[in-house]
Amino acid sequence: MKRESELKIDFERVDKRIVKWMRKDGVFLLRLSLGIIFVWFGALKVIGTSPATELVAKTVYWVSPEWFVPFLGWWEVVIGLCLLWKPSIRLGIALMAVQMVGTFLPLILLPEVVYNGSFFYLTLEGQYIVKNLVIIAAGIVIG
């Protein structure tokens, strides 16, 4: 049976390998996953099956959702493809910055949809919007 000091040494060796792997591949995996998410969510808007369609239509009420939702979907697909193709990462992040501004509009324009009686109690739609803070942070890391 190994002594405590030997177990500690084994743990430290494994920990160093994991940290090395995370440092080596973490940003790539983040970029890959973010690219997939943008392509996937955008494609759902393009083909008319996105659960966010109604929220988009209510938020950007001054334009027709028949053309705007697919346009937004294609915008998101382009963001995802830019993130997946390394030479276009900066363009993807710029497009994502513009898109992210729009994602927070319902917090101001549709409080009855995103808050459940209080600023601190978010509806499912509100949670869907606020999680974009993580996407913004991921874009910063990738950039």
Short mmCIF file of N, CA, C and O in Angstrom, two decimals:
data_model
loop_
_atom_site.label_atom_id
_atom_site.label_comp_id
_atom_site.label_asym_id
_atom_site.label_seq_id
_atom_site.Cartn_x
_atom_site.Cartn_y
_atom_site.Cartn_z
N MET A 1 0.84 -1.18 0.00
CA MET A 1 0.00 0.00 0.00
C MET A 1 0.89 1.25 0.00
O MET A 1 1.88 1.32 0.71
N LYS A 2 0.50 2.23 -0.83
CA LYS A 2 1.30 3.45 -0.94
C LYS A 2 1.12 4.32 0.29
O LYS A 2 0.05 4.41 0.86
N ARG A 3 2.20 4.97 0.62
CA ARG A 3 2.14 5.93 1.72
C ARG A 3 1.51 7.22 1.23
O ARG A 3 1.41 7.48 0.04
N GLU A 4 1.11 8.03 2.17
CA GLU A 4 0.45 9.29 1.86
C GLU A 4 1.33 10.19 1.00
O GLU A 4 0.85 10.82 0.05
N SER A 5 2.61 10.23 1.26
CA SER A 5 3.52 11.08 0.48
C SER A 5 3.62 10.60 -0.97
O SER A 5 3.71 11.40 -1.89
N GLU A 6 3.58 9.26 -1.16
CA GLU A 6 3.62 8.73 -2.52
C GLU A 6 2.33 9.05 -3.27
O GLU A 6 2.35 9.35 -4.46
N LEU A 7 1.18 8.98 -2.58
CA LEU A 7 -0.10 9.33 -3.20
C LEU A 7 -0.13 10.80 -3.60
O LEU A 7 -0.65 11.16 -4.65
N LYS A 8 0.44 11.63 -2.75
CA LYS A 8 0.49 13.06 -3.03
C LYS A 8 1.33 13.32 -4.27
O LYS A 8 0.96 14.11 -5.13
N ILE A 9 2.44 12.62 -4.40
CA ILE A 9 3.31 12.77 -5.58
C ILE A 9 2.57 12.31 -6.84
O ILE A 9 2.61 12.98 -7.87
N ASP A 10 1.85 11.18 -6.76
CA ASP A 10 1.06 10.69 -7.91
C ASP A 10 -0.01 11.71 -8.31
O ASP A 10 -0.21 11.99 -9.48
N PHE A 11 -0.69 12.25 -7.29
CA PHE A 11 -1.71 13.25 -7.57
C PHE A 11 -1.12 14.47 -8.27
O PHE A 11 -1.67 14.97 -9.24
N GLU A 12 0.00 14.94 -7.77
CA GLU A 12 0.65 16.12 -8.35
C GLU A 12 1.07 15.85 -9.79
O GLU A 12 0.94 16.72 -10.66
N ARG A 13 1.56 14.66 -10.08
CA ARG A 13 1.97 14.30 -11.44
C ARG A 13 0.75 14.29 -12.37
O ARG A 13 0.79 14.86 -13.46
N VAL A 14 -0.33 13.68 -11.92
CA VAL A 14 -1.56 13.63 -12.72
C VAL A 14 -2.10 15.05 -12.90
O VAL A 14 -2.51 15.44 -14.00
N ASP A 15 -2.10 15.82 -11.83
CA ASP A 15 -2.60 17.19 -11.89
C ASP A 15 -1.80 18.02 -12.90
O ASP A 15 -2.38 18.76 -13.70
N LYS A 16 -0.49 17.88 -12.91
CA LYS A 16 0.35 18.63 -13.85
C LYS A 16 0.04 18.22 -15.30
O LYS A 16 0.01 19.07 -16.18
N ARG A 17 -0.20 16.93 -15.53
CA ARG A 17 -0.55 16.48 -16.89
C ARG A 17 -1.89 17.06 -17.34
O ARG A 17 -2.03 17.47 -18.48
N ILE A 18 -2.84 17.06 -16.43
CA ILE A 18 -4.16 17.61 -16.76
C ILE A 18 -4.05 19.09 -17.07
O ILE A 18 -4.61 19.58 -18.05
N VAL A 19 -3.34 19.83 -16.23
CA VAL A 19 -3.17 21.27 -16.44
C VAL A 19 -2.46 21.52 -17.77
O VAL A 19 -2.84 22.42 -18.53
N LYS A 20 -1.45 20.74 -18.08
CA LYS A 20 -0.73 20.89 -19.36
C LYS A 20 -1.67 20.65 -20.53
O LYS A 20 -1.67 21.42 -21.50
N TRP A 21 -2.52 19.61 -20.45
CA TRP A 21 -3.48 19.33 -21.51
C TRP A 21 -4.50 20.47 -21.64
O TRP A 21 -4.82 20.91 -22.74
N MET A 22 -4.99 20.96 -20.51
CA MET A 22 -5.96 22.06 -20.54
C MET A 22 -5.36 23.31 -21.17
O MET A 22 -6.00 23.99 -21.97
N ARG A 23 -4.12 23.60 -20.82
CA ARG A 23 -3.44 24.78 -21.36
C ARG A 23 -3.22 24.62 -22.88
O ARG A 23 -3.39 25.55 -23.64
N LYS A 24 -2.88 23.39 -23.29
CA LYS A 24 -2.58 23.13 -24.69
C LYS A 24 -3.85 23.14 -25.56
O LYS A 24 -3.85 23.70 -26.65
N ASP A 25 -4.93 22.53 -25.08
CA ASP A 25 -6.11 22.32 -25.93
C ASP A 25 -7.35 23.09 -25.52
O ASP A 25 -8.35 23.08 -26.24
N GLY A 26 -7.33 23.76 -24.39
CA GLY A 26 -8.52 24.42 -23.88
C GLY A 26 -9.11 25.47 -24.79
O GLY A 26 -10.32 25.48 -25.05
N VAL A 27 -8.30 26.37 -25.31
CA VAL A 27 -8.81 27.44 -26.17
C VAL A 27 -9.35 26.85 -27.47
O VAL A 27 -10.41 27.27 -27.96
N PHE A 28 -8.66 25.85 -28.01
CA PHE A 28 -9.16 25.20 -29.22
C PHE A 28 -10.54 24.58 -28.97
O PHE A 28 -11.46 24.74 -29.77
N LEU A 29 -10.68 23.86 -27.86
CA LEU A 29 -11.97 23.23 -27.56
C LEU A 29 -13.06 24.27 -27.31
O LEU A 29 -14.22 24.08 -27.69
N LEU A 30 -12.70 25.38 -26.68
CA LEU A 30 -13.65 26.46 -26.47
C LEU A 30 -14.09 27.05 -27.81
O LEU A 30 -15.28 27.27 -28.05
N ARG A 31 -13.15 27.27 -28.70
CA ARG A 31 -13.45 27.81 -30.03
C ARG A 31 -14.32 26.84 -30.82
O ARG A 31 -15.31 27.24 -31.45
N LEU A 32 -13.99 25.56 -30.76
CA LEU A 32 -14.76 24.54 -31.46
C LEU A 32 -16.20 24.48 -30.94
O LEU A 32 -17.16 24.50 -31.72
N SER A 33 -16.35 24.45 -29.63
CA SER A 33 -17.69 24.34 -29.05
C SER A 33 -18.51 25.60 -29.32
O SER A 33 -19.71 25.52 -29.64
N LEU A 34 -17.90 26.76 -29.23
CA LEU A 34 -18.62 28.00 -29.51
C LEU A 34 -19.02 28.08 -30.98
O LEU A 34 -20.14 28.50 -31.31
N GLY A 35 -18.13 27.66 -31.86
CA GLY A 35 -18.45 27.63 -33.28
C GLY A 35 -19.63 26.71 -33.56
O GLY A 35 -20.55 27.06 -34.32
N ILE A 36 -19.63 25.54 -32.96
CA ILE A 36 -20.74 24.59 -33.15
C ILE A 36 -22.05 25.18 -32.64
O ILE A 36 -23.09 25.08 -33.30
N ILE A 37 -22.02 25.80 -31.48
CA ILE A 37 -23.23 26.39 -30.91
C ILE A 37 -23.80 27.46 -31.84
O ILE A 37 -25.00 27.49 -32.11
N PHE A 38 -22.94 28.35 -32.35
CA PHE A 38 -23.44 29.40 -33.23
C PHE A 38 -23.99 28.83 -34.54
O PHE A 38 -25.04 29.27 -35.01
N VAL A 39 -23.32 27.86 -35.13
CA VAL A 39 -23.83 27.25 -36.35
C VAL A 39 -25.17 26.56 -36.07
O VAL A 39 -26.14 26.73 -36.82
N TRP A 40 -25.25 25.81 -35.00
CA TRP A 40 -26.45 25.06 -34.65
C TRP A 40 -27.63 26.00 -34.38
O TRP A 40 -28.70 25.85 -34.97
N PHE A 41 -27.45 26.96 -33.47
CA PHE A 41 -28.54 27.87 -33.12
C PHE A 41 -28.94 28.72 -34.32
O PHE A 41 -30.12 29.00 -34.52
N GLY A 42 -27.95 29.14 -35.11
CA GLY A 42 -28.26 29.92 -36.31
C GLY A 42 -29.04 29.11 -37.32
O GLY A 42 -30.02 29.59 -37.90
N ALA A 43 -28.64 27.87 -37.53
CA ALA A 43 -29.34 27.00 -38.49
C ALA A 43 -30.79 26.79 -38.08
O ALA A 43 -31.69 26.76 -38.94
N LEU A 44 -31.04 26.68 -36.78
CA LEU A 44 -32.43 26.54 -36.32
C LEU A 44 -33.27 27.75 -36.70
O LEU A 44 -34.45 27.61 -37.06
N LYS A 45 -32.68 28.93 -36.65
CA LYS A 45 -33.40 30.14 -37.06
C LYS A 45 -33.63 30.15 -38.57
O LYS A 45 -34.70 30.53 -39.05
N VAL A 46 -32.64 29.72 -39.32
CA VAL A 46 -32.75 29.71 -40.78
C VAL A 46 -33.87 28.77 -41.24
O VAL A 46 -34.65 29.11 -42.13
N ILE A 47 -33.96 27.59 -40.62
CA ILE A 47 -34.97 26.62 -41.06
C ILE A 47 -36.32 26.80 -40.35
O ILE A 47 -37.27 26.07 -40.62
N GLY A 48 -36.40 27.80 -39.47
CA GLY A 48 -37.67 28.14 -38.85
C GLY A 48 -38.08 27.27 -37.68
O GLY A 48 -39.28 27.17 -37.38
N THR A 49 -37.13 26.67 -36.98
CA THR A 49 -37.48 25.81 -35.85
C THR A 49 -36.84 26.27 -34.53
O THR A 49 -36.83 25.50 -33.56
N SER A 50 -36.35 27.49 -34.48
CA SER A 50 -35.69 27.97 -33.27
C SER A 50 -36.72 28.31 -32.20
O SER A 50 -37.71 29.00 -32.47
N PRO A 51 -36.47 27.88 -30.97
CA PRO A 51 -37.36 28.29 -29.87
C PRO A 51 -37.23 29.78 -29.54
O PRO A 51 -38.05 30.32 -28.81
N ALA A 52 -36.23 30.44 -30.09
CA ALA A 52 -36.01 31.87 -29.81
C ALA A 52 -36.73 32.77 -30.81
O ALA A 52 -36.69 33.99 -30.66
N THR A 53 -37.39 32.20 -31.80
CA THR A 53 -38.02 33.01 -32.85
C THR A 53 -39.00 34.03 -32.29
O THR A 53 -38.96 35.20 -32.66
N GLU A 54 -39.87 33.60 -31.40
CA GLU A 54 -40.88 34.52 -30.83
C GLU A 54 -40.21 35.64 -30.04
O GLU A 54 -40.62 36.81 -30.14
N LEU A 55 -39.19 35.30 -29.27
CA LEU A 55 -38.47 36.32 -28.49
C LEU A 55 -37.82 37.34 -29.42
O LEU A 55 -37.88 38.55 -29.17
N VAL A 56 -37.19 36.87 -30.49
CA VAL A 56 -36.58 37.78 -31.47
C VAL A 56 -37.64 38.67 -32.09
O VAL A 56 -37.46 39.89 -32.19
N ALA A 57 -38.75 38.08 -32.49
CA ALA A 57 -39.82 38.85 -33.14
C ALA A 57 -40.39 39.92 -32.21
O ALA A 57 -40.66 41.05 -32.64
N LYS A 58 -40.56 39.59 -30.93
CA LYS A 58 -41.08 40.56 -29.96
C LYS A 58 -40.06 41.66 -29.67
O LYS A 58 -40.43 42.80 -29.40
N THR A 59 -38.78 41.30 -29.69
CA THR A 59 -37.73 42.27 -29.35
C THR A 59 -37.51 43.26 -30.48
O THR A 59 -37.43 44.47 -30.26
N VAL A 60 -37.39 42.76 -31.69
CA VAL A 60 -37.12 43.61 -32.85
C VAL A 60 -38.44 43.77 -33.62
O VAL A 60 -38.54 43.39 -34.78
N TYR A 61 -39.41 44.33 -32.94
CA TYR A 61 -40.78 44.42 -33.46
C TYR A 61 -40.92 45.38 -34.64
O TYR A 61 -41.90 45.35 -35.35
N TRP A 62 -39.94 46.23 -34.88
CA TRP A 62 -40.03 47.21 -35.95
C TRP A 62 -39.61 46.66 -37.31
O TRP A 62 -39.69 47.37 -38.31
N VAL A 63 -39.15 45.40 -37.35
CA VAL A 63 -38.83 44.76 -38.63
C VAL A 63 -39.62 43.46 -38.74
O VAL A 63 -40.02 42.87 -37.73
N SER A 64 -39.82 43.00 -39.93
CA SER A 64 -40.57 41.78 -40.16
C SER A 64 -39.75 40.55 -39.74
O SER A 64 -38.64 40.33 -40.23
N PRO A 65 -40.32 39.71 -38.85
CA PRO A 65 -39.59 38.52 -38.43
C PRO A 65 -39.41 37.51 -39.57
O PRO A 65 -38.51 36.67 -39.51
N GLU A 66 -40.25 37.60 -40.60
CA GLU A 66 -40.13 36.66 -41.72
C GLU A 66 -38.77 36.75 -42.40
O GLU A 66 -38.25 35.76 -42.90
N TRP A 67 -38.19 37.94 -42.45
CA TRP A 67 -36.86 38.06 -43.05
C TRP A 67 -35.79 38.23 -41.98
O TRP A 67 -34.65 37.80 -42.15
N PHE A 68 -36.14 38.87 -40.84
CA PHE A 68 -35.10 39.17 -39.86
C PHE A 68 -34.61 37.92 -39.13
O PHE A 68 -33.41 37.78 -38.89
N VAL A 69 -35.50 37.02 -38.74
CA VAL A 69 -35.07 35.82 -38.01
C VAL A 69 -34.12 34.97 -38.86
O VAL A 69 -33.05 34.58 -38.39
N PRO A 70 -34.46 34.68 -40.14
CA PRO A 70 -33.48 33.96 -40.96
C PRO A 70 -32.18 34.74 -41.16
O PRO A 70 -31.09 34.15 -41.16
N PHE A 71 -32.27 36.07 -41.32
CA PHE A 71 -31.07 36.90 -41.45
C PHE A 71 -30.19 36.74 -40.22
O PHE A 71 -28.97 36.53 -40.33
N LEU A 72 -30.80 36.83 -39.04
CA LEU A 72 -30.06 36.65 -37.79
C LEU A 72 -29.46 35.25 -37.73
O LEU A 72 -28.32 35.07 -37.29
N GLY A 73 -30.22 34.27 -38.18
CA GLY A 73 -29.71 32.90 -38.21
C GLY A 73 -28.48 32.77 -39.08
O GLY A 73 -27.49 32.14 -38.68
N TRP A 74 -28.54 33.34 -40.28
CA TRP A 74 -27.36 33.29 -41.16
C TRP A 74 -26.18 34.03 -40.53
O TRP A 74 -25.03 33.60 -40.64
N TRP A 75 -26.46 35.16 -39.88
CA TRP A 75 -25.41 35.92 -39.18
C TRP A 75 -24.72 35.01 -38.16
O TRP A 75 -23.49 34.96 -38.07
N GLU A 76 -25.53 34.26 -37.39
CA GLU A 76 -24.97 33.36 -36.38
C GLU A 76 -24.20 32.21 -37.02
O GLU A 76 -23.15 31.80 -36.50
N VAL A 77 -24.69 31.68 -38.13
CA VAL A 77 -23.97 30.62 -38.84
C VAL A 77 -22.61 31.13 -39.28
O VAL A 77 -21.58 30.45 -39.13
N VAL A 78 -22.57 32.35 -39.81
CA VAL A 78 -21.30 32.94 -40.26
C VAL A 78 -20.36 33.12 -39.06
O VAL A 78 -19.16 32.82 -39.16
N ILE A 79 -20.89 33.58 -37.94
CA ILE A 79 -20.05 33.70 -36.73
C ILE A 79 -19.43 32.35 -36.40
O ILE A 79 -18.22 32.23 -36.17
N GLY A 80 -20.26 31.32 -36.37
CA GLY A 80 -19.77 29.98 -36.03
C GLY A 80 -18.72 29.49 -37.00
O GLY A 80 -17.69 28.94 -36.59
N LEU A 81 -18.96 29.67 -38.30
CA LEU A 81 -17.98 29.24 -39.29
C LEU A 81 -16.67 30.00 -39.16
O LEU A 81 -15.58 29.43 -39.31
N CYS A 82 -16.77 31.31 -38.87
CA CYS A 82 -15.56 32.11 -38.66
C CYS A 82 -14.76 31.60 -37.46
O CYS A 82 -13.53 31.56 -37.50
N LEU A 83 -15.46 31.20 -36.41
CA LEU A 83 -14.77 30.68 -35.23
C LEU A 83 -14.13 29.32 -35.52
O LEU A 83 -13.10 28.98 -34.94
N LEU A 84 -14.75 28.55 -36.40
CA LEU A 84 -14.22 27.22 -36.73
C LEU A 84 -13.04 27.28 -37.69
O LEU A 84 -12.21 26.38 -37.71
N TRP A 85 -12.97 28.35 -38.49
CA TRP A 85 -11.88 28.50 -39.46
C TRP A 85 -10.90 29.52 -38.89
O TRP A 85 -11.17 30.73 -38.89
N LYS A 86 -9.78 29.05 -38.42
CA LYS A 86 -8.85 29.87 -37.63
C LYS A 86 -8.48 31.23 -38.25
O LYS A 86 -8.43 32.22 -37.52
N PRO A 87 -8.23 31.33 -39.57
CA PRO A 87 -7.87 32.65 -40.10
C PRO A 87 -8.97 33.72 -39.97
O PRO A 87 -8.68 34.91 -40.07
N SER A 88 -10.21 33.30 -39.71
CA SER A 88 -11.31 34.28 -39.65
C SER A 88 -11.83 34.51 -38.23
O SER A 88 -12.91 35.08 -38.05
N ILE A 89 -11.07 34.11 -37.23
CA ILE A 89 -11.53 34.24 -35.85
C ILE A 89 -11.85 35.69 -35.49
O ILE A 89 -12.88 35.98 -34.89
N ARG A 90 -10.99 36.60 -35.87
CA ARG A 90 -11.21 38.02 -35.51
C ARG A 90 -12.51 38.56 -36.12
O ARG A 90 -13.24 39.29 -35.46
N LEU A 91 -12.77 38.19 -37.36
CA LEU A 91 -14.02 38.60 -37.99
C LEU A 91 -15.21 38.01 -37.23
O LEU A 91 -16.20 38.70 -36.96
N GLY A 92 -15.11 36.73 -36.87
CA GLY A 92 -16.18 36.09 -36.11
C GLY A 92 -16.44 36.78 -34.78
O GLY A 92 -17.59 36.97 -34.38
N ILE A 93 -15.39 37.17 -34.11
CA ILE A 93 -15.54 37.85 -32.82
C ILE A 93 -16.17 39.23 -33.01
O ILE A 93 -17.02 39.65 -32.22
N ALA A 94 -15.79 39.93 -34.07
CA ALA A 94 -16.40 41.24 -34.36
C ALA A 94 -17.90 41.07 -34.65
O ALA A 94 -18.72 41.84 -34.12
N LEU A 95 -18.25 40.08 -35.46
CA LEU A 95 -19.66 39.83 -35.76
C LEU A 95 -20.41 39.41 -34.49
O LEU A 95 -21.56 39.80 -34.28
N MET A 96 -19.75 38.64 -33.65
CA MET A 96 -20.36 38.20 -32.40
C MET A 96 -20.59 39.39 -31.46
O MET A 96 -21.62 39.46 -30.78
N ALA A 97 -19.68 40.35 -31.44
CA ALA A 97 -19.85 41.52 -30.58
C ALA A 97 -21.11 42.29 -30.96
O ALA A 97 -21.88 42.70 -30.09
N VAL A 98 -21.32 42.46 -32.26
CA VAL A 98 -22.52 43.15 -32.73
C VAL A 98 -23.77 42.36 -32.34
O VAL A 98 -24.76 42.91 -31.84
N GLN A 99 -23.73 41.05 -32.56
CA GLN A 99 -24.88 40.20 -32.27
C GLN A 99 -25.19 40.17 -30.78
O GLN A 99 -26.35 40.18 -30.38
N MET A 100 -24.17 40.15 -29.95
CA MET A 100 -24.38 40.08 -28.51
C MET A 100 -25.09 41.32 -27.97
O MET A 100 -25.89 41.22 -27.04
N VAL A 101 -24.82 42.48 -28.54
CA VAL A 101 -25.52 43.69 -28.10
C VAL A 101 -27.02 43.47 -28.25
O VAL A 101 -27.81 43.76 -27.35
N GLY A 102 -27.42 42.92 -29.39
CA GLY A 102 -28.84 42.67 -29.64
C GLY A 102 -29.46 41.64 -28.71
O GLY A 102 -30.64 41.73 -28.37
N THR A 103 -28.65 40.68 -28.26
CA THR A 103 -29.22 39.63 -27.41
C THR A 103 -29.67 40.15 -26.05
O THR A 103 -30.52 39.54 -25.41
N PHE A 104 -29.12 41.28 -25.63
CA PHE A 104 -29.49 41.83 -24.33
C PHE A 104 -30.65 42.81 -24.39
O PHE A 104 -31.15 43.24 -23.36
N LEU A 105 -31.11 43.15 -25.59
CA LEU A 105 -32.23 44.08 -25.72
C LEU A 105 -33.49 43.66 -24.97
O LEU A 105 -34.16 44.52 -24.39
N PRO A 106 -33.85 42.38 -24.95
CA PRO A 106 -35.07 42.03 -24.22
C PRO A 106 -35.02 42.37 -22.73
O PRO A 106 -36.07 42.60 -22.12
N LEU A 107 -33.84 42.44 -22.15
CA LEU A 107 -33.74 42.81 -20.74
C LEU A 107 -34.29 44.21 -20.50
O LEU A 107 -34.78 44.51 -19.41
N ILE A 108 -34.22 45.04 -21.54
CA ILE A 108 -34.71 46.42 -21.44
C ILE A 108 -36.09 46.55 -22.07
O ILE A 108 -36.99 47.14 -21.49
N LEU A 109 -36.26 45.97 -23.27
CA LEU A 109 -37.50 46.14 -24.03
C LEU A 109 -38.64 45.22 -23.60
O LEU A 109 -39.80 45.55 -23.82
N LEU A 110 -38.32 44.08 -23.01
CA LEU A 110 -39.35 43.10 -22.66
C LEU A 110 -39.21 42.61 -21.21
O LEU A 110 -39.10 41.41 -20.95
N PRO A 111 -39.23 43.52 -20.26
CA PRO A 111 -39.06 43.08 -18.87
C PRO A 111 -40.12 42.08 -18.42
O PRO A 111 -39.83 41.19 -17.62
N GLU A 112 -41.32 42.18 -18.96
CA GLU A 112 -42.39 41.25 -18.59
C GLU A 112 -42.13 39.82 -19.08
O GLU A 112 -42.68 38.86 -18.55
N VAL A 113 -41.23 39.69 -20.06
CA VAL A 113 -40.90 38.37 -20.60
C VAL A 113 -39.69 37.76 -19.89
O VAL A 113 -39.63 36.55 -19.72
N VAL A 114 -38.76 38.59 -19.46
CA VAL A 114 -37.50 38.06 -18.93
C VAL A 114 -37.40 38.06 -17.40
O VAL A 114 -36.56 37.34 -16.85
N TYR A 115 -38.23 38.85 -16.73
CA TYR A 115 -38.20 38.88 -15.27
C TYR A 115 -39.50 38.31 -14.73
O TYR A 115 -40.57 38.56 -15.24
N ASN A 116 -39.38 37.57 -13.65
CA ASN A 116 -40.54 36.95 -13.03
C ASN A 116 -40.90 37.72 -11.76
O ASN A 116 -40.73 37.22 -10.65
N GLY A 117 -41.34 38.95 -11.94
CA GLY A 117 -41.76 39.77 -10.80
C GLY A 117 -40.66 40.59 -10.15
O GLY A 117 -40.95 41.49 -9.38
N SER A 118 -39.41 40.29 -10.44
CA SER A 118 -38.30 41.00 -9.82
C SER A 118 -37.07 40.87 -10.72
O SER A 118 -36.93 39.89 -11.45
N PHE A 119 -36.19 41.84 -10.62
CA PHE A 119 -34.95 41.83 -11.38
C PHE A 119 -34.13 40.57 -11.11
O PHE A 119 -33.44 40.06 -11.98
N PHE A 120 -34.22 40.03 -9.91
CA PHE A 120 -33.41 38.88 -9.52
C PHE A 120 -33.99 37.54 -9.93
O PHE A 120 -33.30 36.53 -9.91
N TYR A 121 -35.28 37.52 -10.29
CA TYR A 121 -35.94 36.28 -10.67
C TYR A 121 -36.16 36.24 -12.17
O TYR A 121 -37.07 36.88 -12.69
N LEU A 122 -35.29 35.51 -12.84
CA LEU A 122 -35.36 35.44 -14.29
C LEU A 122 -36.28 34.31 -14.74
O LEU A 122 -36.30 33.24 -14.15
N THR A 123 -37.00 34.57 -15.82
CA THR A 123 -37.76 33.51 -16.47
C THR A 123 -36.77 32.66 -17.28
O THR A 123 -35.57 32.98 -17.35
N LEU A 124 -37.27 31.62 -17.92
CA LEU A 124 -36.41 30.80 -18.77
C LEU A 124 -35.80 31.66 -19.88
O LEU A 124 -34.62 31.52 -20.21
N GLU A 125 -36.59 32.56 -20.44
CA GLU A 125 -36.07 33.47 -21.47
C GLU A 125 -34.98 34.37 -20.91
O GLU A 125 -33.97 34.61 -21.56
N GLY A 126 -35.19 34.87 -19.71
CA GLY A 126 -34.17 35.70 -19.07
C GLY A 126 -32.88 34.94 -18.83
O GLY A 126 -31.78 35.47 -19.05
N GLN A 127 -32.99 33.69 -18.41
CA GLN A 127 -31.80 32.87 -18.20
C GLN A 127 -31.09 32.62 -19.53
O GLN A 127 -29.86 32.63 -19.60
N TYR A 128 -31.86 32.40 -20.59
CA TYR A 128 -31.32 32.18 -21.93
C TYR A 128 -30.48 33.39 -22.37
O TYR A 128 -29.44 33.25 -23.00
N ILE A 129 -30.94 34.58 -22.00
CA ILE A 129 -30.24 35.81 -22.37
C ILE A 129 -29.00 36.02 -21.50
O ILE A 129 -27.91 36.28 -22.01
N VAL A 130 -29.14 35.89 -20.20
CA VAL A 130 -28.04 36.17 -19.28
C VAL A 130 -26.88 35.20 -19.48
O VAL A 130 -25.71 35.57 -19.29
N LYS A 131 -27.14 33.98 -19.92
CA LYS A 131 -26.05 33.02 -20.16
C LYS A 131 -25.11 33.52 -21.25
O LYS A 131 -23.99 33.04 -21.37
N ASN A 132 -25.54 34.50 -22.01
CA ASN A 132 -24.67 35.07 -23.03
C ASN A 132 -23.44 35.76 -22.43
O ASN A 132 -22.47 36.01 -23.14
N LEU A 133 -23.47 36.06 -21.14
CA LEU A 133 -22.27 36.59 -20.48
C LEU A 133 -21.12 35.59 -20.60
O LEU A 133 -19.97 35.98 -20.80
N VAL A 134 -21.44 34.31 -20.49
CA VAL A 134 -20.41 33.27 -20.63
C VAL A 134 -19.91 33.22 -22.07
O VAL A 134 -18.71 33.08 -22.32
N ILE A 135 -20.81 33.39 -23.02
CA ILE A 135 -20.41 33.38 -24.43
C ILE A 135 -19.50 34.58 -24.73
O ILE A 135 -18.52 34.46 -25.45
N ILE A 136 -19.82 35.72 -24.16
CA ILE A 136 -18.97 36.91 -24.34
C ILE A 136 -17.57 36.64 -23.74
O ILE A 136 -16.55 36.93 -24.38
N ALA A 137 -17.53 36.09 -22.54
CA ALA A 137 -16.24 35.76 -21.93
C ALA A 137 -15.46 34.76 -22.78
O ALA A 137 -14.24 34.89 -22.93
N ALA A 138 -16.17 33.78 -23.33
CA ALA A 138 -15.50 32.80 -24.20
C ALA A 138 -14.92 33.49 -25.43
O ALA A 138 -13.79 33.17 -25.86
N GLY A 139 -15.64 34.43 -26.00
CA GLY A 139 -15.12 35.18 -27.14
C GLY A 139 -13.88 35.96 -26.79
O GLY A 139 -12.93 36.03 -27.58
N ILE A 140 -13.87 36.52 -25.61
CA ILE A 140 -12.69 37.27 -25.14
C ILE A 140 -11.49 36.33 -25.02
O ILE A 140 -10.38 36.65 -25.46
N VAL A 141 -11.70 35.17 -24.43
CA VAL A 141 -10.61 34.20 -24.28
C VAL A 141 -10.10 33.74 -25.65
O VAL A 141 -8.89 33.67 -25.90
N ILE A 142 -11.02 33.44 -26.55
CA ILE A 142 -10.64 32.98 -27.89
C ILE A 142 -9.86 34.07 -28.63
O ILE A 142 -8.89 33.80 -29.31
N GLY A 143 -10.31 35.32 -28.48
CA GLY A 143 -9.65 36.43 -29.16
C GLY A 143 -8.24 36.61 -28.68
O GLY A 143 -7.35 37.00 -29.41
#
